[in-house]
Amino acid sequence: MNEIPSYIYWLTRTTFGFLALCFLSVAILPDYRSIAFGLIVGSAVSFVNTKYLARKVQKMTDEAASGTGKRFKGLGFAQRAAFSIGAVVLAVEFPQVFEIHALAGSLVFAPFALVVIGFILSRREKKLDSDNERGEKNA
């Protein structure tokens, strides 16, 4: 019933595939290097933030399920926000290397990818459940 590891698995594969395409575009299209580097940094920060949030949520649910009674101290929003702001500051300081619009746009890569991954995995699970039915009708 715990979907977080499978979501993170597919998010990792999706992110690394996207990063590979971005690195390939750096090699093939030198005129668009700053855009590709912005996409690389933004999607990497987005992936790390999402993975960190997933780890914190998993830890919180494990503690709630075990009933240890520890008070949870939040989901680490400040750390994730600081990481994203650091990436934007990097793009502002080095505009010749990183395109700020590409970086800012790709900071939401992982959440949007998770929506698509969740949709695909839920459709696959529904199909597997319907394949397991025996086809008998209730009369």
PDB file of C-alpha atoms in Angstrom:
ATOM      1  CA  MET A   1       0.000   0.000   0.000  1.00  0.00           C
ATOM      2  CA  ASN A   2       3.046   2.229   0.192  1.00  0.00           C
ATOM      3  CA  GLU A   3       3.524   3.897  -3.202  1.00  0.00           C
ATOM      4  CA  ILE A   4       6.305   6.331  -2.322  1.00  0.00           C
ATOM      5  CA  PRO A   5       9.251   4.021  -3.222  1.00  0.00           C
ATOM      6  CA  SER A   6       7.784   3.173  -6.619  1.00  0.00           C
ATOM      7  CA  TYR A   7       7.055   6.836  -7.333  1.00  0.00           C
ATOM      8  CA  ILE A   8      10.608   7.812  -6.393  1.00  0.00           C
ATOM      9  CA  TYR A   9      11.986   4.964  -8.519  1.00  0.00           C
ATOM     10  CA  TRP A  10      10.127   6.178 -11.604  1.00  0.00           C
ATOM     11  CA  LEU A  11      10.863   9.816 -10.825  1.00  0.00           C
ATOM     12  CA  THR A  12      14.579   8.981 -10.672  1.00  0.00           C
ATOM     13  CA  ARG A  13      14.443   7.252 -14.042  1.00  0.00           C
ATOM     14  CA  THR A  14      12.463  10.111 -15.579  1.00  0.00           C
ATOM     15  CA  THR A  15      14.753  12.789 -14.177  1.00  0.00           C
ATOM     16  CA  PHE A  16      17.942  11.040 -15.267  1.00  0.00           C
ATOM     17  CA  GLY A  17      16.478  10.550 -18.738  1.00  0.00           C
ATOM     18  CA  PHE A  18      15.623  14.247 -18.925  1.00  0.00           C
ATOM     19  CA  LEU A  19      19.100  15.182 -17.680  1.00  0.00           C
ATOM     20  CA  ALA A  20      20.659  12.926 -20.307  1.00  0.00           C
ATOM     21  CA  LEU A  21      18.665  14.703 -23.018  1.00  0.00           C
ATOM     22  CA  CYS A  22      19.768  18.066 -21.651  1.00  0.00           C
ATOM     23  CA  PHE A  23      23.434  17.029 -21.607  1.00  0.00           C
ATOM     24  CA  LEU A  24      23.057  15.718 -25.132  1.00  0.00           C
ATOM     25  CA  SER A  25      21.632  19.061 -26.221  1.00  0.00           C
ATOM     26  CA  VAL A  26      24.617  20.805 -24.593  1.00  0.00           C
ATOM     27  CA  ALA A  27      26.927  18.733 -26.787  1.00  0.00           C
ATOM     28  CA  ILE A  28      24.904  19.014 -29.990  1.00  0.00           C
ATOM     29  CA  LEU A  29      23.473  22.553 -29.805  1.00  0.00           C
ATOM     30  CA  PRO A  30      26.137  24.949 -28.517  1.00  0.00           C
ATOM     31  CA  ASP A  31      23.938  28.000 -29.138  1.00  0.00           C
ATOM     32  CA  TYR A  32      21.436  26.764 -26.540  1.00  0.00           C
ATOM     33  CA  ARG A  33      23.900  25.752 -23.838  1.00  0.00           C
ATOM     34  CA  SER A  34      22.701  28.327 -21.317  1.00  0.00           C
ATOM     35  CA  ILE A  35      19.118  27.096 -21.670  1.00  0.00           C
ATOM     36  CA  ALA A  36      20.207  23.469 -21.298  1.00  0.00           C
ATOM     37  CA  PHE A  37      22.349  24.283 -18.250  1.00  0.00           C
ATOM     38  CA  GLY A  38      19.402  26.132 -16.701  1.00  0.00           C
ATOM     39  CA  LEU A  39      17.179  23.108 -17.291  1.00  0.00           C
ATOM     40  CA  ILE A  40      19.824  20.814 -15.826  1.00  0.00           C
ATOM     41  CA  VAL A  41      20.252  22.795 -12.618  1.00  0.00           C
ATOM     42  CA  GLY A  42      16.522  23.458 -12.165  1.00  0.00           C
ATOM     43  CA  SER A  43      15.426  19.871 -12.696  1.00  0.00           C
ATOM     44  CA  ALA A  44      18.227  18.549 -10.475  1.00  0.00           C
ATOM     45  CA  VAL A  45      17.207  20.901  -7.662  1.00  0.00           C
ATOM     46  CA  SER A  46      13.584  19.930  -8.183  1.00  0.00           C
ATOM     47  CA  PHE A  47      14.472  16.234  -7.998  1.00  0.00           C
ATOM     48  CA  VAL A  48      16.548  16.634  -4.835  1.00  0.00           C
ATOM     49  CA  ASN A  49      13.809  18.699  -3.161  1.00  0.00           C
ATOM     50  CA  THR A  50      11.143  16.154  -4.050  1.00  0.00           C
ATOM     51  CA  LYS A  51      13.264  13.230  -2.899  1.00  0.00           C
ATOM     52  CA  TYR A  52      13.983  15.016   0.389  1.00  0.00           C
ATOM     53  CA  LEU A  53      10.274  15.726   0.890  1.00  0.00           C
ATOM     54  CA  ALA A  54       9.416  12.087   0.139  1.00  0.00           C
ATOM     55  CA  ARG A  55      11.957  10.919   2.710  1.00  0.00           C
ATOM     56  CA  LYS A  56      10.518  13.253   5.321  1.00  0.00           C
ATOM     57  CA  VAL A  57       6.947  12.147   4.564  1.00  0.00           C
ATOM     58  CA  GLN A  58       7.983   8.482   4.766  1.00  0.00           C
ATOM     59  CA  LYS A  59       9.666   9.105   8.102  1.00  0.00           C
ATOM     60  CA  MET A  60       6.597  10.918   9.411  1.00  0.00           C
ATOM     61  CA  THR A  61       4.213   8.128   8.336  1.00  0.00           C
ATOM     62  CA  ASP A  62       6.472   5.454   9.830  1.00  0.00           C
ATOM     63  CA  GLU A  63       6.544   7.296  13.154  1.00  0.00           C
ATOM     64  CA  ALA A  64       2.777   7.776  13.083  1.00  0.00           C
ATOM     65  CA  ALA A  65       2.180   4.107  12.253  1.00  0.00           C
ATOM     66  CA  SER A  66       4.488   2.869  14.978  1.00  0.00           C
ATOM     67  CA  GLY A  67       2.903   5.183  17.524  1.00  0.00           C
ATOM     68  CA  THR A  68       6.185   6.326  19.008  1.00  0.00           C
ATOM     69  CA  GLY A  69       4.594   9.642  19.914  1.00  0.00           C
ATOM     70  CA  LYS A  70       7.523  11.738  18.738  1.00  0.00           C
ATOM     71  CA  ARG A  71       6.578  15.225  17.699  1.00  0.00           C
ATOM     72  CA  PHE A  72       7.441  15.796  14.065  1.00  0.00           C
ATOM     73  CA  LYS A  73       9.254  19.069  13.441  1.00  0.00           C
ATOM     74  CA  GLY A  74       7.919  19.945   9.995  1.00  0.00           C
ATOM     75  CA  LEU A  75       8.759  18.921   6.471  1.00  0.00           C
ATOM     76  CA  GLY A  76      11.911  21.001   6.005  1.00  0.00           C
ATOM     77  CA  PHE A  77      10.400  23.727   3.873  1.00  0.00           C
ATOM     78  CA  ALA A  78      13.173  26.162   4.765  1.00  0.00           C
ATOM     79  CA  GLN A  79      15.888  23.819   3.499  1.00  0.00           C
ATOM     80  CA  ARG A  80      14.058  23.105   0.251  1.00  0.00           C
ATOM     81  CA  ALA A  81      13.302  26.793  -0.317  1.00  0.00           C
ATOM     82  CA  ALA A  82      16.911  27.753   0.387  1.00  0.00           C
ATOM     83  CA  PHE A  83      18.135  25.167  -2.101  1.00  0.00           C
ATOM     84  CA  SER A  84      15.824  26.558  -4.801  1.00  0.00           C
ATOM     85  CA  ILE A  85      16.765  30.157  -4.000  1.00  0.00           C
ATOM     86  CA  GLY A  86      20.432  29.180  -4.177  1.00  0.00           C
ATOM     87  CA  ALA A  87      19.913  27.831  -7.688  1.00  0.00           C
ATOM     88  CA  VAL A  88      18.185  31.057  -8.754  1.00  0.00           C
ATOM     89  CA  VAL A  89      21.001  33.132  -7.237  1.00  0.00           C
ATOM     90  CA  LEU A  90      23.468  31.016  -9.223  1.00  0.00           C
ATOM     91  CA  ALA A  91      21.585  31.872 -12.417  1.00  0.00           C
ATOM     92  CA  VAL A  92      21.489  35.563 -11.532  1.00  0.00           C
ATOM     93  CA  GLU A  93      25.215  35.661 -10.776  1.00  0.00           C
ATOM     94  CA  PHE A  94      26.199  33.799 -13.958  1.00  0.00           C
ATOM     95  CA  PRO A  95      23.653  34.738 -16.647  1.00  0.00           C
ATOM     96  CA  GLN A  96      26.051  33.794 -19.447  1.00  0.00           C
ATOM     97  CA  VAL A  97      26.099  30.189 -18.211  1.00  0.00           C
ATOM     98  CA  PHE A  98      22.551  29.625 -16.878  1.00  0.00           C
ATOM     99  CA  GLU A  99      19.323  30.876 -18.432  1.00  0.00           C
ATOM    100  CA  ILE A 100      17.214  32.065 -15.511  1.00  0.00           C
ATOM    101  CA  HIS A 101      13.873  31.442 -17.240  1.00  0.00           C
ATOM    102  CA  ALA A 102      14.774  27.837 -18.032  1.00  0.00           C
ATOM    103  CA  LEU A 103      16.021  27.292 -14.495  1.00  0.00           C
ATOM    104  CA  ALA A 104      12.930  28.820 -12.892  1.00  0.00           C
ATOM    105  CA  GLY A 105      10.629  26.876 -15.173  1.00  0.00           C
ATOM    106  CA  SER A 106      12.326  23.573 -14.497  1.00  0.00           C
ATOM    107  CA  LEU A 107      12.136  23.980 -10.719  1.00  0.00           C
ATOM    108  CA  VAL A 108       8.657  22.451 -11.004  1.00  0.00           C
ATOM    109  CA  PHE A 109       9.838  19.522 -13.135  1.00  0.00           C
ATOM    110  CA  ALA A 110       9.579  16.844 -10.435  1.00  0.00           C
ATOM    111  CA  PRO A 111       6.074  17.732  -9.172  1.00  0.00           C
ATOM    112  CA  PHE A 112       4.698  17.742 -12.723  1.00  0.00           C
ATOM    113  CA  ALA A 113       6.528  14.509 -13.503  1.00  0.00           C
ATOM    114  CA  LEU A 114       5.026  12.955 -10.366  1.00  0.00           C
ATOM    115  CA  VAL A 115       1.533  13.849 -11.548  1.00  0.00           C
ATOM    116  CA  VAL A 116       2.154  12.057 -14.844  1.00  0.00           C
ATOM    117  CA  ILE A 117       3.872   9.116 -13.117  1.00  0.00           C
ATOM    118  CA  GLY A 118       1.002   8.796 -10.636  1.00  0.00           C
ATOM    119  CA  PHE A 119      -1.541   8.804 -13.448  1.00  0.00           C
ATOM    120  CA  ILE A 120       0.345   6.143 -15.398  1.00  0.00           C
ATOM    121  CA  LEU A 121       0.920   3.919 -12.348  1.00  0.00           C
ATOM    122  CA  SER A 122      -2.716   4.173 -11.272  1.00  0.00           C
ATOM    123  CA  ARG A 123      -3.897   3.241 -14.764  1.00  0.00           C
ATOM    124  CA  ARG A 124      -1.489   0.290 -14.792  1.00  0.00           C
ATOM    125  CA  GLU A 125      -2.723  -0.849 -11.374  1.00  0.00           C
ATOM    126  CA  LYS A 126      -6.336  -0.579 -12.533  1.00  0.00           C
ATOM    127  CA  LYS A 127      -5.530  -2.662 -15.608  1.00  0.00           C
ATOM    128  CA  LEU A 128      -3.797  -5.313 -13.495  1.00  0.00           C
ATOM    129  CA  ASP A 129      -6.793  -5.475 -11.157  1.00  0.00           C
ATOM    130  CA  SER A 130      -9.196  -5.904 -14.077  1.00  0.00           C
ATOM    131  CA  ASP A 131      -6.981  -8.647 -15.584  1.00  0.00           C
ATOM    132  CA  ASN A 132      -7.167 -10.611 -12.327  1.00  0.00           C
ATOM    133  CA  GLU A 133     -10.959 -10.839 -12.451  1.00  0.00           C
ATOM    134  CA  ARG A 134     -12.363 -14.179 -13.535  1.00  0.00           C
ATOM    135  CA  GLY A 135     -15.096 -12.744 -15.705  1.00  0.00           C
ATOM    136  CA  GLU A 136     -17.987 -14.201 -13.770  1.00  0.00           C
ATOM    137  CA  LYS A 137     -21.171 -12.204 -13.588  1.00  0.00           C
ATOM    138  CA  ASN A 138     -23.301 -11.941 -10.515  1.00  0.00           C
ATOM    139  CA  ALA A 139     -26.831 -13.017 -11.300  1.00  0.00           C
TER     140      ALA A 139
END
